[in-house]
Amino acid sequence: KENRQYEHELSLVVERFRSIVTDLNLSDQVIDKIEIEINNIFASSETIYSKLEALKAVGEDTLAQILSEYLTSLGMNAKYLNPKDAGLILSDQPGGAQILEESFEKIYRLREYDEILVIPGFFGYTSTGKLVTFSRGGSDITGSIIAAGVKANLYENFTDVDSVYCVNPTIVNNPKEIATLTYKEMRELSYAGFSVFHAEALIPAVRAEIPVCIKNTNNPNCPGTMIVAKKEIQTGENPVVGIASDEGFMSLYISKYLMNREIGFGRRLLHILEDEGISYEHTPSGIDDMSVIMRANQMDERKERNVIKRIKAELKPDQVHVARGLALIMIVGEGMQRQVGTAYIATKALKDANVNIEMINQGSSEVSLMFGIKEEAVNAAVKSLYQAFFE
């Protein structure tokens, strides 16, 4: 029964690819080859985890082969190149692989090809030849790695929007587009919910100082959004480039009188979280209290009980409690470093929207200003902030 189910699901996948090939007037040979490859994955003696990695890569790999065939049919000198042949050597971290430094020397040799190279994204191989994938949305990472490796002048990343918008268009109708962003600004916006470009994909481009242009696949003539290392900030220019929001956070609050005199208190608290495999996002603090902001999906009820029990036993706080249902709002712009009053405008906008601020945090770089609020207040907060800064 399981085999019949697997064969049925496989046939649906193959037929979907076959319909694409038919629409493009290509030979069925490419699909026959792909069907054999998928069957080989199931028939292999690899572990279930290795098979899963290989299956996750099938979509990207198949479409790259189809695209190469299609470009060739149009008379272009195109060539499909497997990531292994392209030189992508990754760490052995399935679902979260990282590029190894030794890859870049090999990737640079791609400049020697005369063909238009079509390289599938999202996966690569370890030094031992094991297929591993990047995190979800990792095709952006592949493109950035290749651009950095060949020392490109520009990396164009095609998506389904004309540009990066200054706010989530599902919250604010027809928001303003962003013409130019810096790497730092894009990183801050990506962290807090801007999903148009994979946050990790910026790393290779940043290190190689390669400009990135976000463009629309269905509207390629639109100029899109440029992401650059530095930009000129004009006098009188809006210091804020974007407002991002993300839900699913929680805070761990600890209060203890004279906490500031207790050497190593913060280190011991974070060590407890480390022991439970929990990473933190922010740690706003006062002289006698400290909050740790983290993704709520990291701490289930069991971990919460263990953490609180250890905090009470090892740190002996006056108070400790957990608050869930938090959202973070990031107001981002390198221009905030030069302009007084951004925090005032933001807090007034939140007050006008009757949104209570649970937490506020701003780094010394002043590239972003972060507010913690209740999740149910996100839409009202974002709309009010957009009106204050962009209308």
PDB file of C-alpha atoms in Angstrom, residues 43-273:
ATOM      1  CA  ALA A  43      15.694   2.756  -4.236  1.00  0.00           C
ATOM      2  CA  SER A  44      19.009   3.830  -2.713  1.00  0.00           C
ATOM      3  CA  SER A  45      20.378   2.422   0.540  1.00  0.00           C
ATOM      4  CA  GLU A  46      20.947   5.906   1.981  1.00  0.00           C
ATOM      5  CA  THR A  47      19.388   6.922   5.304  1.00  0.00           C
ATOM      6  CA  ILE A  48      15.927   8.452   5.312  1.00  0.00           C
ATOM      7  CA  TYR A  49      17.497  11.826   6.133  1.00  0.00           C
ATOM      8  CA  SER A  50      19.800  11.687   3.102  1.00  0.00           C
ATOM      9  CA  LYS A  51      16.869  10.687   0.903  1.00  0.00           C
ATOM     10  CA  LEU A  52      14.859  13.615   2.247  1.00  0.00           C
ATOM     11  CA  GLU A  53      17.666  16.041   1.397  1.00  0.00           C
ATOM     12  CA  ALA A  54      17.847  14.630  -2.138  1.00  0.00           C
ATOM     13  CA  LEU A  55      14.072  14.884  -2.598  1.00  0.00           C
ATOM     14  CA  LYS A  56      14.060  18.484  -1.345  1.00  0.00           C
ATOM     15  CA  ALA A  57      16.586  19.335  -4.059  1.00  0.00           C
ATOM     16  CA  VAL A  58      14.622  17.703  -6.906  1.00  0.00           C
ATOM     17  CA  GLY A  59      12.430  20.718  -7.689  1.00  0.00           C
ATOM     18  CA  GLU A  60      15.284  23.201  -8.081  1.00  0.00           C
ATOM     19  CA  ASP A  61      17.435  20.713  -9.953  1.00  0.00           C
ATOM     20  CA  THR A  62      14.650  19.740 -12.354  1.00  0.00           C
ATOM     21  CA  LEU A  63      13.674  23.304 -13.182  1.00  0.00           C
ATOM     22  CA  ALA A  64      17.322  24.219 -13.792  1.00  0.00           C
ATOM     23  CA  GLN A  65      17.605  21.384 -16.312  1.00  0.00           C
ATOM     24  CA  ILE A  66      14.347  22.411 -17.987  1.00  0.00           C
ATOM     25  CA  LEU A  67      15.454  26.047 -18.182  1.00  0.00           C
ATOM     26  CA  SER A  68      18.783  25.056 -19.708  1.00  0.00           C
ATOM     27  CA  GLU A  69      16.979  22.978 -22.354  1.00  0.00           C
ATOM     28  CA  TYR A  70      14.569  25.825 -23.065  1.00  0.00           C
ATOM     29  CA  LEU A  71      17.313  28.425 -23.510  1.00  0.00           C
ATOM     30  CA  THR A  72      19.105  26.040 -25.853  1.00  0.00           C
ATOM     31  CA  SER A  73      15.897  25.613 -27.879  1.00  0.00           C
ATOM     32  CA  LEU A  74      15.848  29.399 -28.326  1.00  0.00           C
ATOM     33  CA  GLY A  75      19.295  29.266 -29.876  1.00  0.00           C
ATOM     34  CA  MET A  76      21.208  30.377 -26.794  1.00  0.00           C
ATOM     35  CA  ASN A  77      24.466  28.764 -25.749  1.00  0.00           C
ATOM     36  CA  ALA A  78      23.212  27.476 -22.381  1.00  0.00           C
ATOM     37  CA  LYS A  79      24.586  24.760 -20.119  1.00  0.00           C
ATOM     38  CA  TYR A  80      23.161  23.092 -17.007  1.00  0.00           C
ATOM     39  CA  LEU A  81      25.781  22.781 -14.272  1.00  0.00           C
ATOM     40  CA  ASN A  82      25.288  20.725 -11.125  1.00  0.00           C
ATOM     41  CA  PRO A  83      26.344  22.548  -7.910  1.00  0.00           C
ATOM     42  CA  LYS A  84      29.073  19.938  -7.380  1.00  0.00           C
ATOM     43  CA  ASP A  85      30.589  20.786 -10.762  1.00  0.00           C
ATOM     44  CA  ALA A  86      30.118  24.483 -10.021  1.00  0.00           C
ATOM     45  CA  GLY A  87      32.309  24.110  -6.929  1.00  0.00           C
ATOM     46  CA  LEU A  88      29.786  24.550  -4.104  1.00  0.00           C
ATOM     47  CA  ILE A  89      31.297  22.698  -1.137  1.00  0.00           C
ATOM     48  CA  LEU A  90      29.096  22.916   1.949  1.00  0.00           C
ATOM     49  CA  SER A  91      29.255  21.999   5.618  1.00  0.00           C
ATOM     50  CA  ASP A  92      27.573  18.751   6.660  1.00  0.00           C
ATOM     51  CA  GLN A  93      24.489  20.430   8.140  1.00  0.00           C
ATOM     52  CA  PRO A  94      21.408  19.114   6.312  1.00  0.00           C
ATOM     53  CA  GLY A  95      18.727  21.785   6.039  1.00  0.00           C
ATOM     54  CA  GLY A  96      21.096  24.492   7.230  1.00  0.00           C
ATOM     55  CA  ALA A  97      24.351  23.993   5.330  1.00  0.00           C
ATOM     56  CA  GLN A  98      26.981  26.738   5.100  1.00  0.00           C
ATOM     57  CA  ILE A  99      29.373  27.461   2.255  1.00  0.00           C
ATOM     58  CA  LEU A 100      33.003  26.523   2.935  1.00  0.00           C
ATOM     59  CA  GLU A 101      35.731  29.019   2.118  1.00  0.00           C
ATOM     60  CA  GLU A 102      37.511  26.550  -0.167  1.00  0.00           C
ATOM     61  CA  SER A 103      34.565  26.787  -2.573  1.00  0.00           C
ATOM     62  CA  PHE A 104      35.293  30.289  -3.800  1.00  0.00           C
ATOM     63  CA  GLU A 105      38.512  29.445  -5.621  1.00  0.00           C
ATOM     64  CA  LYS A 106      36.655  26.737  -7.556  1.00  0.00           C
ATOM     65  CA  ILE A 107      33.628  28.937  -8.232  1.00  0.00           C
ATOM     66  CA  TYR A 108      35.893  31.642  -9.683  1.00  0.00           C
ATOM     67  CA  ARG A 109      36.807  29.231 -12.485  1.00  0.00           C
ATOM     68  CA  LEU A 110      33.219  29.477 -13.767  1.00  0.00           C
ATOM     69  CA  ARG A 111      34.366  32.680 -15.472  1.00  0.00           C
ATOM     70  CA  GLU A 112      36.194  30.464 -17.964  1.00  0.00           C
ATOM     71  CA  TYR A 113      32.919  29.120 -19.407  1.00  0.00           C
ATOM     72  CA  ASP A 114      31.565  30.691 -22.582  1.00  0.00           C
ATOM     73  CA  GLU A 115      28.063  29.313 -22.046  1.00  0.00           C
ATOM     74  CA  ILE A 116      25.163  30.773 -20.104  1.00  0.00           C
ATOM     75  CA  LEU A 117      25.395  28.641 -16.962  1.00  0.00           C
ATOM     76  CA  VAL A 118      22.179  27.440 -15.327  1.00  0.00           C
ATOM     77  CA  ILE A 119      22.984  26.304 -11.782  1.00  0.00           C
ATOM     78  CA  PRO A 120      20.221  25.016  -9.490  1.00  0.00           C
ATOM     79  CA  GLY A 121      19.935  26.752  -6.146  1.00  0.00           C
ATOM     80  CA  PHE A 122      19.184  25.568  -2.621  1.00  0.00           C
ATOM     81  CA  PHE A 123      21.653  22.669  -2.419  1.00  0.00           C
ATOM     82  CA  GLY A 124      25.272  21.645  -2.763  1.00  0.00           C
ATOM     83  CA  TYR A 125      27.595  18.874  -1.629  1.00  0.00           C
ATOM     84  CA  THR A 126      29.922  18.196   1.272  1.00  0.00           C
ATOM     85  CA  SER A 127      33.602  17.454   0.692  1.00  0.00           C
ATOM     86  CA  THR A 128      32.698  13.746   0.818  1.00  0.00           C
ATOM     87  CA  GLY A 129      30.045  14.106  -1.894  1.00  0.00           C
ATOM     88  CA  LYS A 130      26.947  14.083   0.320  1.00  0.00           C
ATOM     89  CA  LEU A 131      24.044  16.216  -0.922  1.00  0.00           C
ATOM     90  CA  VAL A 132      22.927  18.836   1.628  1.00  0.00           C
ATOM     91  CA  THR A 133      20.512  21.759   1.433  1.00  0.00           C
ATOM     92  CA  PHE A 134      20.514  25.326   2.679  1.00  0.00           C
ATOM     93  CA  SER A 135      17.731  26.609   4.916  1.00  0.00           C
ATOM     94  CA  ARG A 136      14.307  27.312   3.423  1.00  0.00           C
ATOM     95  CA  GLY A 137      14.538  29.885   0.626  1.00  0.00           C
ATOM     96  CA  GLY A 138      18.182  28.999   0.087  1.00  0.00           C
ATOM     97  CA  SER A 139      18.158  29.623  -3.663  1.00  0.00           C
ATOM     98  CA  ASP A 140      18.924  33.265  -2.855  1.00  0.00           C
ATOM     99  CA  ILE A 141      21.994  32.031  -0.985  1.00  0.00           C
ATOM    100  CA  THR A 142      23.245  30.061  -3.995  1.00  0.00           C
ATOM    101  CA  GLY A 143      22.913  33.086  -6.259  1.00  0.00           C
ATOM    102  CA  SER A 144      24.788  35.303  -3.826  1.00  0.00           C
ATOM    103  CA  ILE A 145      27.560  32.711  -3.404  1.00  0.00           C
ATOM    104  CA  ILE A 146      28.031  32.374  -7.175  1.00  0.00           C
ATOM    105  CA  ALA A 147      28.061  36.165  -7.610  1.00  0.00           C
ATOM    106  CA  ALA A 148      30.685  36.512  -4.879  1.00  0.00           C
ATOM    107  CA  GLY A 149      32.712  33.596  -6.208  1.00  0.00           C
ATOM    108  CA  VAL A 150      33.007  34.941  -9.757  1.00  0.00           C
ATOM    109  CA  LYS A 151      33.492  38.513  -8.429  1.00  0.00           C
ATOM    110  CA  ALA A 152      30.455  39.813 -10.311  1.00  0.00           C
ATOM    111  CA  ASN A 153      29.751  43.526 -10.634  1.00  0.00           C
ATOM    112  CA  LEU A 154      26.079  42.978  -9.763  1.00  0.00           C
ATOM    113  CA  TYR A 155      23.832  40.205  -8.433  1.00  0.00           C
ATOM    114  CA  GLU A 156      20.261  40.410  -9.759  1.00  0.00           C
ATOM    115  CA  ASN A 157      17.754  38.457  -7.686  1.00  0.00           C
ATOM    116  CA  PHE A 158      14.381  37.936  -9.367  1.00  0.00           C
ATOM    117  CA  THR A 159      11.270  37.544  -7.243  1.00  0.00           C
ATOM    118  CA  ASP A 160       7.536  38.233  -7.619  1.00  0.00           C
ATOM    119  CA  VAL A 161       7.405  41.932  -6.655  1.00  0.00           C
ATOM    120  CA  ASP A 162       8.591  45.070  -8.450  1.00  0.00           C
ATOM    121  CA  SER A 163      10.774  46.128  -5.537  1.00  0.00           C
ATOM    122  CA  VAL A 164      11.150  46.035  -1.785  1.00  0.00           C
ATOM    123  CA  TYR A 165       8.321  47.967  -0.158  1.00  0.00           C
ATOM    124  CA  CYS A 166       8.842  50.151   2.889  1.00  0.00           C
ATOM    125  CA  VAL A 167       6.169  48.212   4.768  1.00  0.00           C
ATOM    126  CA  ASN A 168       4.255  44.947   4.438  1.00  0.00           C
ATOM    127  CA  PRO A 169       1.746  45.476   1.567  1.00  0.00           C
ATOM    128  CA  THR A 170      -0.709  43.092   3.241  1.00  0.00           C
ATOM    129  CA  ILE A 171      -0.997  45.594   6.111  1.00  0.00           C
ATOM    130  CA  VAL A 172      -0.782  48.911   4.219  1.00  0.00           C
ATOM    131  CA  ASN A 173      -2.336  49.214   0.767  1.00  0.00           C
ATOM    132  CA  ASN A 174      -0.019  50.347  -2.035  1.00  0.00           C
ATOM    133  CA  PRO A 175       2.974  51.294   0.152  1.00  0.00           C
ATOM    134  CA  LYS A 176       5.942  53.264  -1.130  1.00  0.00           C
ATOM    135  CA  GLU A 177       8.747  51.404  -2.880  1.00  0.00           C
ATOM    136  CA  ILE A 178      12.358  51.576  -1.718  1.00  0.00           C
ATOM    137  CA  ALA A 179      14.808  52.583  -4.442  1.00  0.00           C
ATOM    138  CA  THR A 180      18.035  51.959  -2.505  1.00  0.00           C
ATOM    139  CA  LEU A 181      18.924  50.128   0.693  1.00  0.00           C
ATOM    140  CA  THR A 182      22.215  49.469   2.428  1.00  0.00           C
ATOM    141  CA  TYR A 183      23.255  45.960   3.440  1.00  0.00           C
ATOM    142  CA  LYS A 184      22.703  46.883   7.093  1.00  0.00           C
ATOM    143  CA  GLU A 185      19.200  48.181   6.435  1.00  0.00           C
ATOM    144  CA  MET A 186      18.208  45.095   4.450  1.00  0.00           C
ATOM    145  CA  ARG A 187      19.589  42.833   7.162  1.00  0.00           C
ATOM    146  CA  GLU A 188      17.511  44.588   9.829  1.00  0.00           C
ATOM    147  CA  LEU A 189      14.352  44.466   7.708  1.00  0.00           C
ATOM    148  CA  SER A 190      14.878  40.804   6.772  1.00  0.00           C
ATOM    149  CA  TYR A 191      15.322  39.890  10.420  1.00  0.00           C
ATOM    150  CA  ALA A 192      11.986  41.432  11.364  1.00  0.00           C
ATOM    151  CA  GLY A 193       9.796  39.902   8.706  1.00  0.00           C
ATOM    152  CA  PHE A 194      10.740  41.176   5.225  1.00  0.00           C
ATOM    153  CA  SER A 195      10.681  37.864   3.352  1.00  0.00           C
ATOM    154  CA  VAL A 196      11.401  39.143  -0.164  1.00  0.00           C
ATOM    155  CA  PHE A 197      15.102  38.275   0.195  1.00  0.00           C
ATOM    156  CA  HIS A 198      16.708  35.525   2.299  1.00  0.00           C
ATOM    157  CA  ALA A 199      18.632  37.132   5.170  1.00  0.00           C
ATOM    158  CA  GLU A 200      21.578  34.716   4.895  1.00  0.00           C
ATOM    159  CA  ALA A 201      21.902  35.487   1.192  1.00  0.00           C
ATOM    160  CA  LEU A 202      23.334  38.896   2.023  1.00  0.00           C
ATOM    161  CA  ILE A 203      26.430  37.444   3.697  1.00  0.00           C
ATOM    162  CA  PRO A 204      28.443  36.465   0.569  1.00  0.00           C
ATOM    163  CA  ALA A 205      27.424  39.684  -1.200  1.00  0.00           C
ATOM    164  CA  VAL A 206      28.357  41.839   1.793  1.00  0.00           C
ATOM    165  CA  ARG A 207      31.776  40.222   2.154  1.00  0.00           C
ATOM    166  CA  ALA A 208      32.496  40.684  -1.548  1.00  0.00           C
ATOM    167  CA  GLU A 209      30.851  44.159  -1.610  1.00  0.00           C
ATOM    168  CA  ILE A 210      28.662  43.190  -4.560  1.00  0.00           C
ATOM    169  CA  PRO A 211      25.524  45.306  -5.116  1.00  0.00           C
ATOM    170  CA  VAL A 212      22.281  43.317  -5.151  1.00  0.00           C
ATOM    171  CA  CYS A 213      19.269  44.291  -7.244  1.00  0.00           C
ATOM    172  CA  ILE A 214      15.839  42.891  -6.353  1.00  0.00           C
ATOM    173  CA  LYS A 215      13.713  42.675  -9.519  1.00  0.00           C
ATOM    174  CA  ASN A 216      10.373  41.257 -10.649  1.00  0.00           C
ATOM    175  CA  THR A 217      10.451  38.149 -12.851  1.00  0.00           C
ATOM    176  CA  ASN A 218       7.172  39.201 -14.469  1.00  0.00           C
ATOM    177  CA  ASN A 219       8.205  42.845 -14.909  1.00  0.00           C
ATOM    178  CA  PRO A 220      11.952  42.786 -15.619  1.00  0.00           C
ATOM    179  CA  ASN A 221      12.037  46.345 -16.984  1.00  0.00           C
ATOM    180  CA  CYS A 222      11.119  47.738 -13.569  1.00  0.00           C
ATOM    181  CA  PRO A 223      14.313  49.124 -11.943  1.00  0.00           C
ATOM    182  CA  GLY A 224      13.694  47.277  -8.669  1.00  0.00           C
ATOM    183  CA  THR A 225      15.527  47.919  -5.399  1.00  0.00           C
ATOM    184  CA  MET A 226      19.304  48.233  -5.156  1.00  0.00           C
ATOM    185  CA  ILE A 227      21.075  46.965  -2.039  1.00  0.00           C
ATOM    186  CA  VAL A 228      24.514  48.533  -1.645  1.00  0.00           C
ATOM    187  CA  ALA A 229      27.312  48.856   0.899  1.00  0.00           C
ATOM    188  CA  LYS A 230      26.910  52.618   1.352  1.00  0.00           C
ATOM    189  CA  LYS A 231      24.600  55.341   0.135  1.00  0.00           C
ATOM    190  CA  GLU A 232      24.525  59.118   0.307  1.00  0.00           C
ATOM    191  CA  ILE A 233      21.934  60.457   2.748  1.00  0.00           C
ATOM    192  CA  GLN A 234      20.701  63.855   1.646  1.00  0.00           C
ATOM    193  CA  THR A 235      19.815  66.674   4.046  1.00  0.00           C
ATOM    194  CA  GLY A 236      16.106  66.620   4.792  1.00  0.00           C
ATOM    195  CA  GLU A 237      15.702  63.070   3.486  1.00  0.00           C
ATOM    196  CA  ASN A 238      13.374  60.760   5.405  1.00  0.00           C
ATOM    197  CA  PRO A 239      15.684  58.967   7.870  1.00  0.00           C
ATOM    198  CA  VAL A 240      13.461  55.867   7.862  1.00  0.00           C
ATOM    199  CA  VAL A 241      13.569  53.508   4.862  1.00  0.00           C
ATOM    200  CA  GLY A 242      11.281  50.771   6.136  1.00  0.00           C
ATOM    201  CA  ILE A 243       9.104  49.411   8.915  1.00  0.00           C
ATOM    202  CA  ALA A 244       9.052  45.660   9.529  1.00  0.00           C
ATOM    203  CA  SER A 245       7.055  43.526  11.927  1.00  0.00           C
ATOM    204  CA  ASP A 246       7.314  39.922  13.025  1.00  0.00           C
ATOM    205  CA  GLU A 247       5.254  37.849  15.437  1.00  0.00           C
ATOM    206  CA  GLY A 248       5.929  34.736  17.487  1.00  0.00           C
ATOM    207  CA  PHE A 249       8.169  36.111  20.242  1.00  0.00           C
ATOM    208  CA  MET A 250       8.166  35.776  24.013  1.00  0.00           C
ATOM    209  CA  SER A 251      10.006  37.431  26.885  1.00  0.00           C
ATOM    210  CA  LEU A 252      11.614  35.977  29.980  1.00  0.00           C
ATOM    211  CA  TYR A 253      11.595  38.634  32.714  1.00  0.00           C
ATOM    212  CA  ILE A 254      13.875  38.458  35.761  1.00  0.00           C
ATOM    213  CA  SER A 255      14.011  40.994  38.580  1.00  0.00           C
ATOM    214  CA  LYS A 256      16.447  41.051  41.495  1.00  0.00           C
ATOM    215  CA  TYR A 257      17.366  43.907  43.813  1.00  0.00           C
ATOM    216  CA  LEU A 258      21.007  45.012  43.296  1.00  0.00           C
ATOM    217  CA  MET A 259      21.318  42.830  40.190  1.00  0.00           C
ATOM    218  CA  ASN A 260      23.778  45.334  38.722  1.00  0.00           C
ATOM    219  CA  ARG A 261      26.275  44.573  41.522  1.00  0.00           C
ATOM    220  CA  GLU A 262      26.143  40.818  40.989  1.00  0.00           C
ATOM    221  CA  ILE A 263      29.045  39.917  38.701  1.00  0.00           C
ATOM    222  CA  GLY A 264      28.191  37.373  36.015  1.00  0.00           C
ATOM    223  CA  PHE A 265      24.407  37.444  36.493  1.00  0.00           C
ATOM    224  CA  GLY A 266      23.649  37.871  32.782  1.00  0.00           C
ATOM    225  CA  ARG A 267      26.213  35.264  31.784  1.00  0.00           C
ATOM    226  CA  ARG A 268      24.730  32.683  34.148  1.00  0.00           C
ATOM    227  CA  LEU A 269      21.216  33.397  32.889  1.00  0.00           C
ATOM    228  CA  LEU A 270      22.229  32.958  29.259  1.00  0.00           C
ATOM    229  CA  HIS A 271      24.141  29.799  30.172  1.00  0.00           C
ATOM    230  CA  ILE A 272      20.902  28.273  31.498  1.00  0.00           C
ATOM    231  CA  LEU A 273      19.230  29.025  28.166  1.00  0.00           C
TER     232      LEU A 273
END
